[in-house]
PDB file of C-alpha atoms in Angstrom:
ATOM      1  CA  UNK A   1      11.678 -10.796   3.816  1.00  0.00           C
ATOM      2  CA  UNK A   2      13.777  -7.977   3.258  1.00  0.00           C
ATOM      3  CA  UNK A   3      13.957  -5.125   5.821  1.00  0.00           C
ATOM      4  CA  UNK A   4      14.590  -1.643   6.463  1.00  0.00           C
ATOM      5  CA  UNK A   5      15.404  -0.135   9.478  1.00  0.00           C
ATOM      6  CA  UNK A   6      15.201   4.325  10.453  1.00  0.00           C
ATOM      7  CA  UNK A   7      16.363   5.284  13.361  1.00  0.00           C
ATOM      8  CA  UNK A   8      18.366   7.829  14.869  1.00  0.00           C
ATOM      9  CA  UNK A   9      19.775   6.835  17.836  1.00  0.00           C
ATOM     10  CA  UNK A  10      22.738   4.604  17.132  1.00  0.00           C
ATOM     11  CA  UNK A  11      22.547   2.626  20.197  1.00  0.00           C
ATOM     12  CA  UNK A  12      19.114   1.928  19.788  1.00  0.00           C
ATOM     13  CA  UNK A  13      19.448   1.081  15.739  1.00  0.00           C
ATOM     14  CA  UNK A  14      21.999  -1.511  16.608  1.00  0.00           C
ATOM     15  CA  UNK A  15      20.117  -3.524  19.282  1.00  0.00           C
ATOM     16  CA  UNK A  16      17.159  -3.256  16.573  1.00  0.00           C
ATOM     17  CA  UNK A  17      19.564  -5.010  14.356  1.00  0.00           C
ATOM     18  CA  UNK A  18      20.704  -7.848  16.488  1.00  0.00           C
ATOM     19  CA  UNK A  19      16.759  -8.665  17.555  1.00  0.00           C
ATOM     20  CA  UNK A  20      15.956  -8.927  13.895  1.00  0.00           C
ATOM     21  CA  UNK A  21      19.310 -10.919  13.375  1.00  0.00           C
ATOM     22  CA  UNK A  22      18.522 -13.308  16.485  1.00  0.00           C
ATOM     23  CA  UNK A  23      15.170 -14.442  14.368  1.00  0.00           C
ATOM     24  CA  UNK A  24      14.948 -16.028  10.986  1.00  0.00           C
ATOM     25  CA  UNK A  25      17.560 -16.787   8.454  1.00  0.00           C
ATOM     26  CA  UNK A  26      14.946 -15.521   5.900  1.00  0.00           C
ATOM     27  CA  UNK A  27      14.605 -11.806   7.844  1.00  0.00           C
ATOM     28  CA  UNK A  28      17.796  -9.390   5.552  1.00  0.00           C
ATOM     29  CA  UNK A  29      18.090  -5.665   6.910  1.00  0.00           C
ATOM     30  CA  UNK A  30      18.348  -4.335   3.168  1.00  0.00           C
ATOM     31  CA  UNK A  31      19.553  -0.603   4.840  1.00  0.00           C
ATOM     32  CA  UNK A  32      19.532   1.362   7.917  1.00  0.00           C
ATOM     33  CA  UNK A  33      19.005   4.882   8.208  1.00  0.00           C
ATOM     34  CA  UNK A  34      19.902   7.491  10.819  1.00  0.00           C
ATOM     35  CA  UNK A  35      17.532  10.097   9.518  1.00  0.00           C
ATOM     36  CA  UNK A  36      14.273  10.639   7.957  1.00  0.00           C
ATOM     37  CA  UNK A  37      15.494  12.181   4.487  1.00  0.00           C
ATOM     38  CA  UNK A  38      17.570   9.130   4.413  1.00  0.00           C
ATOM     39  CA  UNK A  39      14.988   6.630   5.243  1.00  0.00           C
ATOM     40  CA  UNK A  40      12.567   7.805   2.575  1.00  0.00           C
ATOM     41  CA  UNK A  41      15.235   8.028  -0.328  1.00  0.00           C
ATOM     42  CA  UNK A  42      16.284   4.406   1.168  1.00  0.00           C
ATOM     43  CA  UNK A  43      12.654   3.103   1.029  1.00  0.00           C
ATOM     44  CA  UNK A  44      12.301   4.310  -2.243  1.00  0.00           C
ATOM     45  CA  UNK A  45      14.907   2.935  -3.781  1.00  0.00           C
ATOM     46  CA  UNK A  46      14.906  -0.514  -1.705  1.00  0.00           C
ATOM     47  CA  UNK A  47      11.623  -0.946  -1.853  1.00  0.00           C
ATOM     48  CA  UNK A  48      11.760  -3.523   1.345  1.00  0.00           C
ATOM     49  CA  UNK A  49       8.914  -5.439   2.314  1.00  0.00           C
ATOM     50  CA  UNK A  50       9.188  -4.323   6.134  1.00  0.00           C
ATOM     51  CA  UNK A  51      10.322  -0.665   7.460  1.00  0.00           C
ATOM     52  CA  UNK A  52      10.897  -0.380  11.195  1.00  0.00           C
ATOM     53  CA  UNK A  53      10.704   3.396  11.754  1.00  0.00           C
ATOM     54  CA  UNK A  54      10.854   5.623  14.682  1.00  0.00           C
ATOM     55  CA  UNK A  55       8.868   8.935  15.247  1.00  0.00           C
ATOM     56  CA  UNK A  56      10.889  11.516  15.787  1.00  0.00           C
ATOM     57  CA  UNK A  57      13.697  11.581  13.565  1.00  0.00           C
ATOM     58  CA  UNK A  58      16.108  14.812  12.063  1.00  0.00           C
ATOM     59  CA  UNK A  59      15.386  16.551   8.748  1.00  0.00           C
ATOM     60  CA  UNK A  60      11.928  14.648   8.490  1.00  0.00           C
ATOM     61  CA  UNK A  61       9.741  12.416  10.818  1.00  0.00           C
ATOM     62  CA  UNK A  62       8.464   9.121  11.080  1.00  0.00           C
ATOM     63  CA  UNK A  63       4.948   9.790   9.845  1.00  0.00           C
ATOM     64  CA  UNK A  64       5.651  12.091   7.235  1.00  0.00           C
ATOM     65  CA  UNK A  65       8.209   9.563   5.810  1.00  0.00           C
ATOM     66  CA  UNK A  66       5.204   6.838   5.663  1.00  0.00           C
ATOM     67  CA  UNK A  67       2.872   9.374   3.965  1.00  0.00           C
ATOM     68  CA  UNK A  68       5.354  10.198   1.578  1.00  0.00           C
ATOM     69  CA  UNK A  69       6.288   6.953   0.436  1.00  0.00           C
ATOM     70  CA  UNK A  70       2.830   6.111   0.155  1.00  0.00           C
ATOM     71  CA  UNK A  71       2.302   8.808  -2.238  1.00  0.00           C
ATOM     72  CA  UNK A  72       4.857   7.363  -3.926  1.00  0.00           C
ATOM     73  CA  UNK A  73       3.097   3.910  -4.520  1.00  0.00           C
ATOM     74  CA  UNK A  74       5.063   2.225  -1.533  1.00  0.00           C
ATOM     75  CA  UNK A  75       3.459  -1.040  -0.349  1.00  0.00           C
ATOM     76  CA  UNK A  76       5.925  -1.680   2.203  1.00  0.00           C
ATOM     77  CA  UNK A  77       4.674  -2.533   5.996  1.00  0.00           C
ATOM     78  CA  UNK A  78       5.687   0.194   8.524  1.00  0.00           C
ATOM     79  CA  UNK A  79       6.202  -0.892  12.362  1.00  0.00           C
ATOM     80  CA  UNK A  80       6.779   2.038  13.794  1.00  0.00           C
ATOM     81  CA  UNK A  81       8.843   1.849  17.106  1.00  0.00           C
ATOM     82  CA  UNK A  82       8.725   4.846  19.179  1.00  0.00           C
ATOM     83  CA  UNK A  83       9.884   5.668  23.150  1.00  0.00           C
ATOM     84  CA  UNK A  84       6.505   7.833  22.759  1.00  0.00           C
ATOM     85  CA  UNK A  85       3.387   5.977  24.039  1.00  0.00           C
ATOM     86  CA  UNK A  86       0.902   9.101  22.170  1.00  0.00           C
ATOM     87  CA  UNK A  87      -2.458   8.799  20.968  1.00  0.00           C
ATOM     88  CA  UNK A  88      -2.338  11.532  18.527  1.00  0.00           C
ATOM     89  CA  UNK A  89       0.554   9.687  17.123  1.00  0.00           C
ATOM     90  CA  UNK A  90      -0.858   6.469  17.336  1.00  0.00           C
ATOM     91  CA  UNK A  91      -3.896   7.729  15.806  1.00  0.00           C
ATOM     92  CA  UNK A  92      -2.150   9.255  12.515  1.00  0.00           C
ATOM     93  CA  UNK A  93      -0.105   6.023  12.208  1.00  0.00           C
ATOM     94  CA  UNK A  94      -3.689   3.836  11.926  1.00  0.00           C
ATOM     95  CA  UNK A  95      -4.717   6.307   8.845  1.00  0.00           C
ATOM     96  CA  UNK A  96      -1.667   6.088   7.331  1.00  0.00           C
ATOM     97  CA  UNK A  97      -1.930   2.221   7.114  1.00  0.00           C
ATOM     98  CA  UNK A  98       0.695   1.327   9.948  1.00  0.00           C
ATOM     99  CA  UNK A  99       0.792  -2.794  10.840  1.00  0.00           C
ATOM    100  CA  UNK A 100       1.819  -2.016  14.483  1.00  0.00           C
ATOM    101  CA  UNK A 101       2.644   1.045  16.728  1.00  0.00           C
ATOM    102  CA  UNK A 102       5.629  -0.485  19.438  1.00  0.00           C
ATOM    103  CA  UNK A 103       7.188   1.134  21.971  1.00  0.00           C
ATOM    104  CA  UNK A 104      10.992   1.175  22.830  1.00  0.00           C
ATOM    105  CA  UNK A 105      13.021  -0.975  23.543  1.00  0.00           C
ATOM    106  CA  UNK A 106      11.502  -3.353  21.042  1.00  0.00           C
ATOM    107  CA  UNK A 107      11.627  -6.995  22.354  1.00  0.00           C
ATOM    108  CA  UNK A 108      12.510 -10.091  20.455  1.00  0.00           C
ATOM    109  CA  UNK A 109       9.041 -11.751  21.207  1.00  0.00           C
ATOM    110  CA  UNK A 110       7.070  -8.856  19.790  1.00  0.00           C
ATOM    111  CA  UNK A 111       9.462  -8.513  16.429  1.00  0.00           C
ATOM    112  CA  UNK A 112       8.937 -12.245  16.135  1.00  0.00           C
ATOM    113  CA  UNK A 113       5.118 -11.496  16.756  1.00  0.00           C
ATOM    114  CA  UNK A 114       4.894  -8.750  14.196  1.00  0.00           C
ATOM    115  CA  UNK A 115       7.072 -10.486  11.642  1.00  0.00           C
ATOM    116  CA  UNK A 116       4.614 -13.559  11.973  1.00  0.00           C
ATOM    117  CA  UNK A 117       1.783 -11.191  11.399  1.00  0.00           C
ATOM    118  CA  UNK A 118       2.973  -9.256   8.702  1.00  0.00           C
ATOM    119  CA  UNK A 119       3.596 -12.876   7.082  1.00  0.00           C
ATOM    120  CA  UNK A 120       0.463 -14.170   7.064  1.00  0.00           C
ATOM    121  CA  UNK A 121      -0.491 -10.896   5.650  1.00  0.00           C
ATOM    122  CA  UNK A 122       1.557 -11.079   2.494  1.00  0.00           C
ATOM    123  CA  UNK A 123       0.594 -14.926   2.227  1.00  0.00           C
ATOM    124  CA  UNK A 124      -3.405 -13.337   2.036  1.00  0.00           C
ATOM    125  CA  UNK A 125      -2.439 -11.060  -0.090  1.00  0.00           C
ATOM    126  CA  UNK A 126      -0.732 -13.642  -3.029  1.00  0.00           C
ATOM    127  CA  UNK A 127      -3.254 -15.880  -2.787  1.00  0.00           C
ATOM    128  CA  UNK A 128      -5.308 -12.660  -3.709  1.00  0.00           C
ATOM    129  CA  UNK A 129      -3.385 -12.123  -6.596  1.00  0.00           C
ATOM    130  CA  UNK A 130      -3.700 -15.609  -7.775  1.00  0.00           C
ATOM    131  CA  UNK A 131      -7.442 -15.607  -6.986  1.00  0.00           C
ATOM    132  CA  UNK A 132      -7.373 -11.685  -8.560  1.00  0.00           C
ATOM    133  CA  UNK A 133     -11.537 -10.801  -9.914  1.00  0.00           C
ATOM    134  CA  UNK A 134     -12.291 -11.896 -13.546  1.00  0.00           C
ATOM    135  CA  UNK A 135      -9.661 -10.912 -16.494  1.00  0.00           C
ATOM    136  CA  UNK A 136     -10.734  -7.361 -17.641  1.00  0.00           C
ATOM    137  CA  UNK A 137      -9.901  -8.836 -20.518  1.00  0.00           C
ATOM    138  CA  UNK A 138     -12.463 -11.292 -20.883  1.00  0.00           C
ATOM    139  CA  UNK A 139     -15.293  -8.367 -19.664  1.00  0.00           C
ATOM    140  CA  UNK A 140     -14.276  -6.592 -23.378  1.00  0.00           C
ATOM    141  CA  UNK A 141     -12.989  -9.565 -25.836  1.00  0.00           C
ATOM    142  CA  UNK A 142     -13.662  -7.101 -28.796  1.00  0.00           C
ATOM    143  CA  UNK A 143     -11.650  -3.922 -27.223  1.00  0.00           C
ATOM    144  CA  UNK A 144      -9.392  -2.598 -29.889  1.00  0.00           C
ATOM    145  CA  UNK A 145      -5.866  -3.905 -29.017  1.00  0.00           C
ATOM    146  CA  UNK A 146      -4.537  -0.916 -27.397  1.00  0.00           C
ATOM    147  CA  UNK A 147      -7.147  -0.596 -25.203  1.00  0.00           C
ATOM    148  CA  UNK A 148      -6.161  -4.173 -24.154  1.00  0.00           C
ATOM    149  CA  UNK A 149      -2.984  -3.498 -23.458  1.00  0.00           C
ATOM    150  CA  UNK A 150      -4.339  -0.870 -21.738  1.00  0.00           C
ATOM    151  CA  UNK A 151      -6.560  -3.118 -19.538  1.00  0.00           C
ATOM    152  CA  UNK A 152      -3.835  -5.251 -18.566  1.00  0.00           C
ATOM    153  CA  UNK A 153      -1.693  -2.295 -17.394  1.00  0.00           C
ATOM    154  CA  UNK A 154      -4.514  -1.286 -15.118  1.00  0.00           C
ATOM    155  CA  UNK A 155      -5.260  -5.121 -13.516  1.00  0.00           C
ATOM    156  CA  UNK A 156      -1.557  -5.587 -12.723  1.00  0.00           C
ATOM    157  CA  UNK A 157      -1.014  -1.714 -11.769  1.00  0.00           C
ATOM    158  CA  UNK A 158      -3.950  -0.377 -10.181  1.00  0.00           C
ATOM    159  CA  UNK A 159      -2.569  -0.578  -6.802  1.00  0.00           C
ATOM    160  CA  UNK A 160       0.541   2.293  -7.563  1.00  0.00           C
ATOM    161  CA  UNK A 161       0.453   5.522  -9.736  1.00  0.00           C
ATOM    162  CA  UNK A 162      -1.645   5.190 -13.208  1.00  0.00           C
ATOM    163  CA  UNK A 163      -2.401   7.963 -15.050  1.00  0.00           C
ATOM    164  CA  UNK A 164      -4.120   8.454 -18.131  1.00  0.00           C
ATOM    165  CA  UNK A 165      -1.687  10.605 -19.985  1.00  0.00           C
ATOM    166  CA  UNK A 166       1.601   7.764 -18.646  1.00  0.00           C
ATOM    167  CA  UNK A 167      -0.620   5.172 -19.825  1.00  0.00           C
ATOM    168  CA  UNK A 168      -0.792   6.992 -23.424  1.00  0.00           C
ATOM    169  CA  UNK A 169       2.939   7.669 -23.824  1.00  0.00           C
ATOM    170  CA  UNK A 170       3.681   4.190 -22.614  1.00  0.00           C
ATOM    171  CA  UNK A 171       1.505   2.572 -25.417  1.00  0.00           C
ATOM    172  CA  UNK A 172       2.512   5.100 -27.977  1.00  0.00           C
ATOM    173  CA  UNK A 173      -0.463   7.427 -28.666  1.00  0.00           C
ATOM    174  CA  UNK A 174      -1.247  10.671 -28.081  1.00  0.00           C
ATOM    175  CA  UNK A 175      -3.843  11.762 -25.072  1.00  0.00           C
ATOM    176  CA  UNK A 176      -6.523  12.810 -27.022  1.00  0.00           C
ATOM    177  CA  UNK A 177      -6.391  10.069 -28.920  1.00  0.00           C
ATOM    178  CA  UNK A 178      -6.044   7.467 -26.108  1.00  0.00           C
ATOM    179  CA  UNK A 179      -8.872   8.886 -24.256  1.00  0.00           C
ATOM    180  CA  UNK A 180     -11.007   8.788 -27.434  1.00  0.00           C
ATOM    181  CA  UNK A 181     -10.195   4.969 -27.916  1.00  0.00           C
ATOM    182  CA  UNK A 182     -10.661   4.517 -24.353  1.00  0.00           C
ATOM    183  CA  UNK A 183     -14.688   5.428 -24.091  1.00  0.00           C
ATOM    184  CA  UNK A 184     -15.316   4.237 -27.420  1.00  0.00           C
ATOM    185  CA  UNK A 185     -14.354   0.949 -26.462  1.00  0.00           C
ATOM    186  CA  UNK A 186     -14.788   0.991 -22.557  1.00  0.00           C
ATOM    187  CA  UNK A 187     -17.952   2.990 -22.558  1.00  0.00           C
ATOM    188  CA  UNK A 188     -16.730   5.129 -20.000  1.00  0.00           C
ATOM    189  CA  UNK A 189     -13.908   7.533 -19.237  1.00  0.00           C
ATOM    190  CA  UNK A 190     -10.635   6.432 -18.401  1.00  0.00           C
ATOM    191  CA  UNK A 191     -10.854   8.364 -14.514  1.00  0.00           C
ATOM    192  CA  UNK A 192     -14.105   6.885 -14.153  1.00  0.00           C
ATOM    193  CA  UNK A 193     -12.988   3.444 -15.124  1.00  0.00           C
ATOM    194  CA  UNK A 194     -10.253   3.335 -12.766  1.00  0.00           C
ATOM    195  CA  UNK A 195     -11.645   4.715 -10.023  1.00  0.00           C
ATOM    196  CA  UNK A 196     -14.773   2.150 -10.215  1.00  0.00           C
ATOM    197  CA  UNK A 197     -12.247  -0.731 -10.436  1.00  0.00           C
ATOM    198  CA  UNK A 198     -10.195   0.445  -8.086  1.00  0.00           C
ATOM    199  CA  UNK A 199     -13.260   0.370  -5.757  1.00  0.00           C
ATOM    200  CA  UNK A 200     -14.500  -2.673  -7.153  1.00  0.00           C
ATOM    201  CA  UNK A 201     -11.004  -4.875  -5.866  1.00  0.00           C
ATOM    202  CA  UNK A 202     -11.479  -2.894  -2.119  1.00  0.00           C
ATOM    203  CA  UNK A 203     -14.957  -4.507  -1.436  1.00  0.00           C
ATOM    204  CA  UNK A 204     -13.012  -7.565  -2.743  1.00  0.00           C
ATOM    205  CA  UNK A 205     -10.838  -7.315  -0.260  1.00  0.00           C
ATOM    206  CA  UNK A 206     -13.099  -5.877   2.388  1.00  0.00           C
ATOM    207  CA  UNK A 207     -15.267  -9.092   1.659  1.00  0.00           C
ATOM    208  CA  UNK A 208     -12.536 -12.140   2.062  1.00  0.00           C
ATOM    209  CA  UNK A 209     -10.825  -9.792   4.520  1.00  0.00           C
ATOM    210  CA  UNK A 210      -7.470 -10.219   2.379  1.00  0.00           C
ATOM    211  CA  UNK A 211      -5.619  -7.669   4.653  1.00  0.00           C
ATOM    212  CA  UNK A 212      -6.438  -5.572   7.583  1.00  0.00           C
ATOM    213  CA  UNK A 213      -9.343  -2.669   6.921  1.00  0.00           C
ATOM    214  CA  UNK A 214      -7.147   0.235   7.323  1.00  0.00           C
ATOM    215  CA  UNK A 215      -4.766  -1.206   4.783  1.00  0.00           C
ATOM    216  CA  UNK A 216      -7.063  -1.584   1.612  1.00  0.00           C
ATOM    217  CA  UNK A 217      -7.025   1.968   0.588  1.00  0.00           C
ATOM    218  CA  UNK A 218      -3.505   1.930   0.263  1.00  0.00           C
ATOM    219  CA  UNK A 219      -3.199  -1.722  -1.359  1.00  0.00           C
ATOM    220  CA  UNK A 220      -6.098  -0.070  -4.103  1.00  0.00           C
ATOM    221  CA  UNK A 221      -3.930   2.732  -4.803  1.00  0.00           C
ATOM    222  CA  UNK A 222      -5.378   5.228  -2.424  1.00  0.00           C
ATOM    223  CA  UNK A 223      -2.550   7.593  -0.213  1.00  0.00           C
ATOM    224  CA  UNK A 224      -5.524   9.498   1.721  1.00  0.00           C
ATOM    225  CA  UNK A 225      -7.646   7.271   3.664  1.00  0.00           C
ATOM    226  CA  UNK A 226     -10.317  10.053   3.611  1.00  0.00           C
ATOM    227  CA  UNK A 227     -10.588  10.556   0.194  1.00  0.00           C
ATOM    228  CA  UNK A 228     -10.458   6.483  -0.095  1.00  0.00           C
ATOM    229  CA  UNK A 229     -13.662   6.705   2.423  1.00  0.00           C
ATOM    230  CA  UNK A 230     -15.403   9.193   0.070  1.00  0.00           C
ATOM    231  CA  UNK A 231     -15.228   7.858  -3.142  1.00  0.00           C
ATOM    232  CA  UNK A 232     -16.269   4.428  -1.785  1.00  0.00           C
ATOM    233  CA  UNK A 233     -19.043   6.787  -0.732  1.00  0.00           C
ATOM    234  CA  UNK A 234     -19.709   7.965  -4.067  1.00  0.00           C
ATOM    235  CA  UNK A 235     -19.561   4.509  -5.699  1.00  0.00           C
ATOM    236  CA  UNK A 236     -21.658   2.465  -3.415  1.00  0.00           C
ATOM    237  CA  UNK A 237     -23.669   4.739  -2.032  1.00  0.00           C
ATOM    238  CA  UNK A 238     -22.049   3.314   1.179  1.00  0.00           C
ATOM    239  CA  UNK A 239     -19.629   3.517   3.866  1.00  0.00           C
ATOM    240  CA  UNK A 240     -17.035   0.979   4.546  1.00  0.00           C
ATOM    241  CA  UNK A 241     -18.113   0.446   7.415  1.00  0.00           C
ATOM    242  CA  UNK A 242     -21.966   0.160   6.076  1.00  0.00           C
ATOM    243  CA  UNK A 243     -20.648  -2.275   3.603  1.00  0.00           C
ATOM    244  CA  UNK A 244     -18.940  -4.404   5.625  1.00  0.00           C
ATOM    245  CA  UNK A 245     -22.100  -4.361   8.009  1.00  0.00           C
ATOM    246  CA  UNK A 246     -24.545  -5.362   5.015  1.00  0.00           C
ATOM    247  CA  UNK A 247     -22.376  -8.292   3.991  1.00  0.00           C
ATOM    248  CA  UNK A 248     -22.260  -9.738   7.266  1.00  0.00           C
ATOM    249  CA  UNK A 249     -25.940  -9.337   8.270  1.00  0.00           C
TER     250      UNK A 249
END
C-alpha cells in the first residue's frame, strides 16, 4: 500500500513516519510534503493509495487539497490528522469522502486500525471490479465498432474524467460525428448515457455496500456529493437514503 504523507510541522511529519514504519512491511511512504501546494502536485503525480493529511497547512489547506484532487479523478483514501477536534471541519471532511478524521498525535494502534480498514475497503472494492454489472458490451452486440470501443472506455473509466469530446479525439472522429454514432447506436445521448450508468454502478454499490455511503459518489465519478445526491434524484426518482431504505424493507 503505498502512502503519502502532508504535513507541516516537521516534528510531527517524522513521528508520522516512524508509526507507519513500525507497522507492515507492505505500508511504503511514496512522498512527504510540508505544504499543501506540494501535497496536491505530490498526490497527483503519485497517485498513492493512502494520503495522511493535516488541516491547516501553508499556501493551501487540507480540505481544499482533497477537493481538488478529487476533481482531478483521485481515488486515493484521505485520513486526515489534525490537532483540531472541529465539527465544521469534521463535517466538510465526511462530504468530501474522508475514511477517518484523527486527531494529533496519531497513535500506532489507530494507524494500524485505519490501515486495516482502509484494506478491507480496497479488498470490497476488487472483488467489485471482478464481479463489475453485465458487459455493456453484451447490452449492444450490434453497436458499430467505434461505439464499442467507446463502451469499453466508459465501463473501465467511468469512475475518473470522461468526456464526450476526449472520448472522440481518442477514437479518432470528430464530435459531431461521434455524438451522431453515439445515439444512433445507443439510443440515447452520450451525457445521458453516462450519467444513467454512472448512477446505475452507485445503487450497485449502495446495494452490496461495496464501500462506505459517503464514498460512492466519488468512486462513480462524482467530485460534489450534492450534485451526486441530485442526479440520483433525478434518475430514481429517489434519495439515497430512500433507496437504501426501500431495499432493505
Amino acid at each position: 500500500m503505498r502512502i503519502l504523507i502532508a504535513e507541516d510541522e516537521q516534528r510531527t511529519r517524522q513521528g508520522l513516519v516512524r508509526v507507519l514504519q513500525s507497522l507492515r512491511d507492505e505500508y511504503e511512504i511514496v512522498a512527504q510534503a510540508s505544504n499543501g501546494k506540494a501535497a496536491l502536485e505530490m498526490i497527483l503525480e503519485q497517485k498513492p493509495d493512502v494520503v495522511f493529511i493535516d488541516i491547516k497547512m501553508p499556501f493551501m489547506d487540507g480540505l481544499s487539497v482533497i477537493e481538488a484532487a478529487r476533481a482531478q479523478g483521485i481515488k486515493a483514501e484521505f485520513v486526515i490528522v489534525s490537532a483540531y477536534a472541529d465539527f465544521d471541519f469534521a463535517k466538510q471532511s465526511i462530504s468530501l469522502g474522508v475514511i477517518e478524521y484523527l486527531l494529533k498525535p496519531l497513535t500506532r494502534d489507530e494507524a494500524e486500525a485505519v490501515l486495516k480498514k482502509i484494506e478491507n475497503k480496497i479488498s470490497g472494492k476488487n472483488s467489485y471490479s471482478r464481479r463489475k454489472s453485465r458487459n455493456l458490451r453484451d447490452k449492444y452486440p450490434d453497436a458499430h465498432p467505434m461505439i464499442l470501443q467507446a463502451l469499453d472506455i466508459i465501463q473501465s473509466g467511468y469512475a475518473g474524467k470522461i468526456s464526450q469530446k476526449k472520448l472522440a479525439e481518442d477514437l479518432g472522429l470528430s464530435q459531431e460525428y461521434f455524438s451522431y454514432l453515439f445515439g444512433k447506436n445507443i439510443g440515447e445521448n452520450f451525457s445521458t448515457f453516462l450519467r444513467e450508468y454512472r448512477i446505475e454502478q452507485a445503487q450497485y454499490m449502495l446495494r452490496e455496500e461495496i464501500c462506505d455511503q459517503r464514498d460512492v459518489p466519488y468512486q462513480v465519478g462524482f467530485s460534489d456529493s450534492k450534485y451526486f445526491k441530485k442526479v440520483f434524484r433525478e434518475v430514481t426518482g429517489k434519495s439515497p437514503s430512500e433507496y437504501l431504505s426501500e431495499i432493505k424493507e
